[in-house]
CSV table of N, CA, C and O in Angstrom, one decimal:
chain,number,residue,atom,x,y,z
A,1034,UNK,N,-6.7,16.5,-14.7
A,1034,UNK,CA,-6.2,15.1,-14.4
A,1034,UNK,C,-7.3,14.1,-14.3
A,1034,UNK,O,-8.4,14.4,-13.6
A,1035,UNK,N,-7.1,13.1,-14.9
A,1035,UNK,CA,-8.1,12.1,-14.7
A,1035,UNK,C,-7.6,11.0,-13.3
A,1035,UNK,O,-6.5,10.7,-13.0
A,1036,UNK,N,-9.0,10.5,-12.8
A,1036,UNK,CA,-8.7,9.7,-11.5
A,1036,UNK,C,-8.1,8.4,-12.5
A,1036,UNK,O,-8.4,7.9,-13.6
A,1037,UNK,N,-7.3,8.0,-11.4
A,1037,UNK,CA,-6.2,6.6,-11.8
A,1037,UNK,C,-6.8,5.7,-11.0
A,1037,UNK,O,-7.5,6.2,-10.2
A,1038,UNK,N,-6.8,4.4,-10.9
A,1038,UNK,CA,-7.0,3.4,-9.8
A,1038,UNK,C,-6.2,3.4,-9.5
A,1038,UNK,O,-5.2,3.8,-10.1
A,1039,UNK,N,-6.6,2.8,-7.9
A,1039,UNK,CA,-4.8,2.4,-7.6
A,1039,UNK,C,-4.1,1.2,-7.7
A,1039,UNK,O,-4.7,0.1,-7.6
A,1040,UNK,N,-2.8,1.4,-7.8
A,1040,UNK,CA,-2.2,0.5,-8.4
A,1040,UNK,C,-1.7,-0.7,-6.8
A,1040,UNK,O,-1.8,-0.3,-5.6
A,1041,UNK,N,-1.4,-1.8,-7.1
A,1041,UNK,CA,-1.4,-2.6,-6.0
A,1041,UNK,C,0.0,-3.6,-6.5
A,1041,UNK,O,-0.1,-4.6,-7.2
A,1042,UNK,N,0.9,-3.2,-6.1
A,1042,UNK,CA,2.1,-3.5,-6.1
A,1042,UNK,C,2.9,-3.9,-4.8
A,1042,UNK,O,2.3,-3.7,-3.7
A,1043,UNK,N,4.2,-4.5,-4.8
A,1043,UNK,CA,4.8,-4.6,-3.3
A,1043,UNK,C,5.0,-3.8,-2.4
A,1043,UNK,O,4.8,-4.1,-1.2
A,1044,UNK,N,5.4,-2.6,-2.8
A,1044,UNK,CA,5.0,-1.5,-1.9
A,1044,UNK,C,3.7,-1.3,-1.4
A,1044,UNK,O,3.6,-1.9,-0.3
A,1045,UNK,N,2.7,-0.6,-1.9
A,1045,UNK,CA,1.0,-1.2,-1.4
A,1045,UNK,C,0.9,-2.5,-0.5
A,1045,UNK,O,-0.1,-2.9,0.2
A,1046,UNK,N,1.7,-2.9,-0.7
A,1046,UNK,CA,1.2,-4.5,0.0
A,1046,UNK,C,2.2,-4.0,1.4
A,1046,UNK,O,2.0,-4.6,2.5
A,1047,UNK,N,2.8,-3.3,1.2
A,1047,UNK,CA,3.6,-3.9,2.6
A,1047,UNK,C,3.2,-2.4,3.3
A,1047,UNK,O,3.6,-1.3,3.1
A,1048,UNK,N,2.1,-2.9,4.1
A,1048,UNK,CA,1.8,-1.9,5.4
A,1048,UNK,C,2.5,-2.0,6.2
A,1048,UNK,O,2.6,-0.7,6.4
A,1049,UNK,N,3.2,-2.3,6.9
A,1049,UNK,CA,4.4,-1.9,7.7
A,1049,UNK,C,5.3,-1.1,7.0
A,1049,UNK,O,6.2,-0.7,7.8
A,1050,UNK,N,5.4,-0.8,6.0
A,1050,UNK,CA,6.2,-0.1,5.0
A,1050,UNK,C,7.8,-0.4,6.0
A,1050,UNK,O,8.6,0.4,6.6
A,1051,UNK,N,7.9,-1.5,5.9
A,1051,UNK,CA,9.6,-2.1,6.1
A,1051,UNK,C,10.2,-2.9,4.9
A,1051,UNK,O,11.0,-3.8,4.9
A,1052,UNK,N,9.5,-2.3,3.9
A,1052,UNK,CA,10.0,-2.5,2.5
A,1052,UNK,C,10.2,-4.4,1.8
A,1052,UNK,O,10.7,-5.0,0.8
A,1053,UNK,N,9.2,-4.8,3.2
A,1053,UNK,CA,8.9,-5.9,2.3
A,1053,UNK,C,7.9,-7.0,2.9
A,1053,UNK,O,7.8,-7.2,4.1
A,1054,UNK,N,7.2,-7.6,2.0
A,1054,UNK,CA,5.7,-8.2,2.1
A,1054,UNK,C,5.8,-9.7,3.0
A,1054,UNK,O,6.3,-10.8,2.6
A,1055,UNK,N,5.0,-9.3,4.1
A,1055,UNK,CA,5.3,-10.9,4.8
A,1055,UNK,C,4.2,-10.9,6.2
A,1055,UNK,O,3.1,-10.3,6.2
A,1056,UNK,N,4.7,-11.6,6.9
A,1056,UNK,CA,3.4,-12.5,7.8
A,1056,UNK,C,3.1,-11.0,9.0
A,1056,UNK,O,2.2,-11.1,9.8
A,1057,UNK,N,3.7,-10.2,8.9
A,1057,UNK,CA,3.6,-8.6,9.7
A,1057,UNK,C,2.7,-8.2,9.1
A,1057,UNK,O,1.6,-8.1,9.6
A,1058,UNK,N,3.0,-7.9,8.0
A,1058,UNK,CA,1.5,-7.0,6.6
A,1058,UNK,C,0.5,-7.3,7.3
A,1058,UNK,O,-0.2,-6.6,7.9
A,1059,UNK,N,0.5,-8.7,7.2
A,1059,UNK,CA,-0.7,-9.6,7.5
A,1059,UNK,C,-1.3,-9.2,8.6
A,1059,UNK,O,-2.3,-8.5,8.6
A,1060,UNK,N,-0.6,-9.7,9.8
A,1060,UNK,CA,-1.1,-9.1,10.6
A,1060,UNK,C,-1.3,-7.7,11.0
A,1060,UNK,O,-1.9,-7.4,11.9
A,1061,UNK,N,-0.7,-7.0,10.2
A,1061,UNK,CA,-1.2,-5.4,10.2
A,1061,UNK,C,-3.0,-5.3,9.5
A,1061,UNK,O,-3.9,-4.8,10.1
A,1062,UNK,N,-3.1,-5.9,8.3
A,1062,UNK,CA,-4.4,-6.5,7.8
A,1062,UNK,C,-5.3,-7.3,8.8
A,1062,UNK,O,-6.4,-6.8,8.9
A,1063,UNK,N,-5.1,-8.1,9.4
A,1063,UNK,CA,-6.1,-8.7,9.9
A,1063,UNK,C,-6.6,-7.8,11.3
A,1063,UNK,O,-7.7,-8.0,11.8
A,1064,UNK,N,-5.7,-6.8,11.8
A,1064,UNK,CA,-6.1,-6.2,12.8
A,1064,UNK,C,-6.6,-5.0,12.4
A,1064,UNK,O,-7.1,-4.3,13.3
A,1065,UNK,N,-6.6,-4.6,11.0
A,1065,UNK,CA,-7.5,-3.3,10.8
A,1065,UNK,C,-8.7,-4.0,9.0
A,1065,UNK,O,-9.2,-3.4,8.0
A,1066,UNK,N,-8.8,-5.3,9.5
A,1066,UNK,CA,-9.5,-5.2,8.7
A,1066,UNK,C,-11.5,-5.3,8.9
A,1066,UNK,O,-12.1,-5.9,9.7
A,1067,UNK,N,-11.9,-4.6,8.0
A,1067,UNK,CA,-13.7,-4.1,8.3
A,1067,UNK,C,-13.4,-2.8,8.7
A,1067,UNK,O,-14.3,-2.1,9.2
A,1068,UNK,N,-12.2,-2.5,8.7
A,1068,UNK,CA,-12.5,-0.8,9.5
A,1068,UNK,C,-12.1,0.4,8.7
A,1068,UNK,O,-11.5,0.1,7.6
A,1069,UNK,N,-12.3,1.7,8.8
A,1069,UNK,CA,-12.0,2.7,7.9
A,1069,UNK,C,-10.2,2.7,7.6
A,1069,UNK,O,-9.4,2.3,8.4
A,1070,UNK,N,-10.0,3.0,6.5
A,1070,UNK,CA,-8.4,3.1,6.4
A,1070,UNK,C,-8.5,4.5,6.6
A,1070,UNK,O,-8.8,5.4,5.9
A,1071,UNK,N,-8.3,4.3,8.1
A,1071,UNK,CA,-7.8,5.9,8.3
A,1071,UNK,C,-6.8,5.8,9.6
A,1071,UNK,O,-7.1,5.0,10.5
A,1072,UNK,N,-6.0,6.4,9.7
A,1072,UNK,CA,-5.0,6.7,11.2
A,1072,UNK,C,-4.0,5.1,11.1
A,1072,UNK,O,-3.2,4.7,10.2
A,1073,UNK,N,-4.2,4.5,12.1
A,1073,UNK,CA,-3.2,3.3,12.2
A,1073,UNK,C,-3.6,2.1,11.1
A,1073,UNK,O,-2.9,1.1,11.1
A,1074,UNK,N,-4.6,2.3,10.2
A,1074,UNK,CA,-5.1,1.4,9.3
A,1074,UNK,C,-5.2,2.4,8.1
A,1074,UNK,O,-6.3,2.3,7.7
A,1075,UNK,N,-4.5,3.3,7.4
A,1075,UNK,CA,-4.5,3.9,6.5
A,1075,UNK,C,-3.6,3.0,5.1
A,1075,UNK,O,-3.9,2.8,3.9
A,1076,UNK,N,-2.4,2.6,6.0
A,1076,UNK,CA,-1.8,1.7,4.9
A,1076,UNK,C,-2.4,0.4,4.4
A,1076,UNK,O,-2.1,0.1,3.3
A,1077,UNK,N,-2.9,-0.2,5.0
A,1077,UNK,CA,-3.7,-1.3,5.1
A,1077,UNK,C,-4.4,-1.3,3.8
A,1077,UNK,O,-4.4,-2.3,3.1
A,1078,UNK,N,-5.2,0.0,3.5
A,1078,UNK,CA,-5.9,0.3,2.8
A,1078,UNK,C,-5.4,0.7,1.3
A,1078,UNK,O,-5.1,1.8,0.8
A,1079,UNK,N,-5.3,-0.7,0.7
A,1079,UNK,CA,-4.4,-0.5,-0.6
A,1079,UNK,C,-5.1,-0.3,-1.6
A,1079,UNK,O,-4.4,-0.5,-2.6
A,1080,UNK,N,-6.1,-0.1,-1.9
A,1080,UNK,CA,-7.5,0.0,-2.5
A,1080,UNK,C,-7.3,1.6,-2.6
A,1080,UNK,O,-6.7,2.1,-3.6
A,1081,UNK,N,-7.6,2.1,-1.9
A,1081,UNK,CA,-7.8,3.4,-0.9
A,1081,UNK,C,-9.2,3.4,-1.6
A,1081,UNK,O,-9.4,4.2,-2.6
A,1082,UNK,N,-10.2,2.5,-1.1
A,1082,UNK,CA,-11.3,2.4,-1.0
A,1082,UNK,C,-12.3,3.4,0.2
A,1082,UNK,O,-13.5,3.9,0.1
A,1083,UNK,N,-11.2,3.4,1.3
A,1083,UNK,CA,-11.8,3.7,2.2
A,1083,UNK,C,-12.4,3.1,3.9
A,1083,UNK,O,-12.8,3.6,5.0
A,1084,UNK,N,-12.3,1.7,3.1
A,1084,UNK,CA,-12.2,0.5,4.2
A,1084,UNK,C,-11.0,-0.6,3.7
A,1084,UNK,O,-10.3,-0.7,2.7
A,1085,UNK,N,-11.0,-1.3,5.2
A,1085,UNK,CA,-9.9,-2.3,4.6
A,1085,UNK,C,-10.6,-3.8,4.8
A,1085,UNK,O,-11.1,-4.3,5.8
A,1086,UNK,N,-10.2,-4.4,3.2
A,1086,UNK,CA,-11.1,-5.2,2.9
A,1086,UNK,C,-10.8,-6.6,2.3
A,1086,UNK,O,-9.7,-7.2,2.5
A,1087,UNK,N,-11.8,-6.9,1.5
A,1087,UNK,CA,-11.0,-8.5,0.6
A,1087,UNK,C,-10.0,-7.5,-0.6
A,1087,UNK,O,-9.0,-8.1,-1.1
A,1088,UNK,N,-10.2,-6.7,-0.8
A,1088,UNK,CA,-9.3,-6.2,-2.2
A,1088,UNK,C,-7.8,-5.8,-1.6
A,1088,UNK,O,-6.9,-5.7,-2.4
A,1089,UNK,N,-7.6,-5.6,-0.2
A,1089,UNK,CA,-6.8,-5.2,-0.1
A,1089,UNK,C,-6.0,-6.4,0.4
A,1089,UNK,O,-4.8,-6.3,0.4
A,1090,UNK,N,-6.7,-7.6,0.8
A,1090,UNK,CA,-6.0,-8.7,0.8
A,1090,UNK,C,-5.1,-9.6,-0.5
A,1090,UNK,O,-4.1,-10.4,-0.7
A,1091,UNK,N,-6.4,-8.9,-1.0
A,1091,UNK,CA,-6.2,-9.7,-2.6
A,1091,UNK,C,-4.7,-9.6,-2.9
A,1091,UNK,O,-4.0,-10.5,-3.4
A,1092,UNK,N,-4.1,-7.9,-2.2
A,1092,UNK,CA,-3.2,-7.0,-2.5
A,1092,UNK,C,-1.9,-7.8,-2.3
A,1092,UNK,O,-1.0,-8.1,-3.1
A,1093,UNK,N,-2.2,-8.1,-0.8
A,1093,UNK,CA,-1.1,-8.3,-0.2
A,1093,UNK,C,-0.9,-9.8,-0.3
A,1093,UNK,O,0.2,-10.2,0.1
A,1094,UNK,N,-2.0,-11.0,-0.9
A,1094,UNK,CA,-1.6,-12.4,-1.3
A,1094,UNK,C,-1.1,-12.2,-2.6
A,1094,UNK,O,-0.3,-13.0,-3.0
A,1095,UNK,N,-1.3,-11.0,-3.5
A,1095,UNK,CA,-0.3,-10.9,-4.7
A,1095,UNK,C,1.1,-11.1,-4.7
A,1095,UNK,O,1.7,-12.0,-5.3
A,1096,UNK,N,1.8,-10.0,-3.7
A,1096,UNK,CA,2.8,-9.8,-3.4
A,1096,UNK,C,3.7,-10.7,-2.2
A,1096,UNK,O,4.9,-10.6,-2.1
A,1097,UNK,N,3.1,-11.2,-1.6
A,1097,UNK,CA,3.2,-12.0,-0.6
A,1097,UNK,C,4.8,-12.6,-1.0
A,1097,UNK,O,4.9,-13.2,-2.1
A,1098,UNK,N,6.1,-12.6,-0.3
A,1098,UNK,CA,7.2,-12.9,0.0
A,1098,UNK,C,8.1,-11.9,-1.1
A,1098,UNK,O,9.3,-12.0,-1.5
A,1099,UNK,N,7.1,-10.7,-1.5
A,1099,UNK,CA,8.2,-9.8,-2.5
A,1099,UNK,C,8.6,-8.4,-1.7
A,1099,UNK,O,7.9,-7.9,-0.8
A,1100,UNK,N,9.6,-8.0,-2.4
A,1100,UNK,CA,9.9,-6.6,-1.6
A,1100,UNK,C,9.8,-5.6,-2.3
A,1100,UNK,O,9.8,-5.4,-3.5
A,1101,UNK,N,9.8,-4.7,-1.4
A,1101,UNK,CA,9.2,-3.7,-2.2
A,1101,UNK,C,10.5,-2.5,-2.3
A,1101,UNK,O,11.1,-1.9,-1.3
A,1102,UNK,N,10.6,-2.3,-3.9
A,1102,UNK,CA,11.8,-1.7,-4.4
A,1102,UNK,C,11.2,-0.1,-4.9
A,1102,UNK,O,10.5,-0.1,-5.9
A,1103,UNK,N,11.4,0.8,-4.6
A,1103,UNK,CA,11.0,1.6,-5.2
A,1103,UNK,C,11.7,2.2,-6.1
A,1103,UNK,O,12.8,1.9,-6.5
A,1104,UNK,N,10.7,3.5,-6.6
A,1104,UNK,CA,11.4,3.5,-8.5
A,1104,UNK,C,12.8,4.3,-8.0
A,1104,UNK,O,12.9,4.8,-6.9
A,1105,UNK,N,13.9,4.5,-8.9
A,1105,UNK,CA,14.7,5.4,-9.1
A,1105,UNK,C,14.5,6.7,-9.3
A,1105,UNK,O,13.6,6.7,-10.1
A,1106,UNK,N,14.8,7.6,-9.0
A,1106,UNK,CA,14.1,8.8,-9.3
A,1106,UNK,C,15.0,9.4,-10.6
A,1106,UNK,O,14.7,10.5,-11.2
């Protein structure tokens, strides 16, 4: 298997994972941001860089007022 980036979609963006992107994310981001994505800052970390950072903001101003639909199986 080769490594993939990760992908940064409405899902990724919405760290509260309540299935949709808004001023909560945010503040889930700004309170784990500069810090490791690990434990209560894991989702945060939409990069999965390893910290949570500008890319992961980048993430979540992408997606910003969309919801996140996941695939059909």
């Amino acid at each position: 298997p080769t490594n993939q980036p990760p992908v940064c979609n409405a899902c990724t963006a919405d760290f509260n994972r309540d299935n949709g992107v808004d001023i909560v994310d945010f503040s889930v981001l700004v309170n784990c941001f500069d810090k490791a994505g690990t434990g209560n800052c894991k989702t945060s970390d939409a990069d999965k860089s390893g910290t949570v950072g500008i890319e992961d903001f980048a993430c979540l101003k992408a997606f910003f007022g969309k919801q996140c639909v996941a695939p059909s199986p």
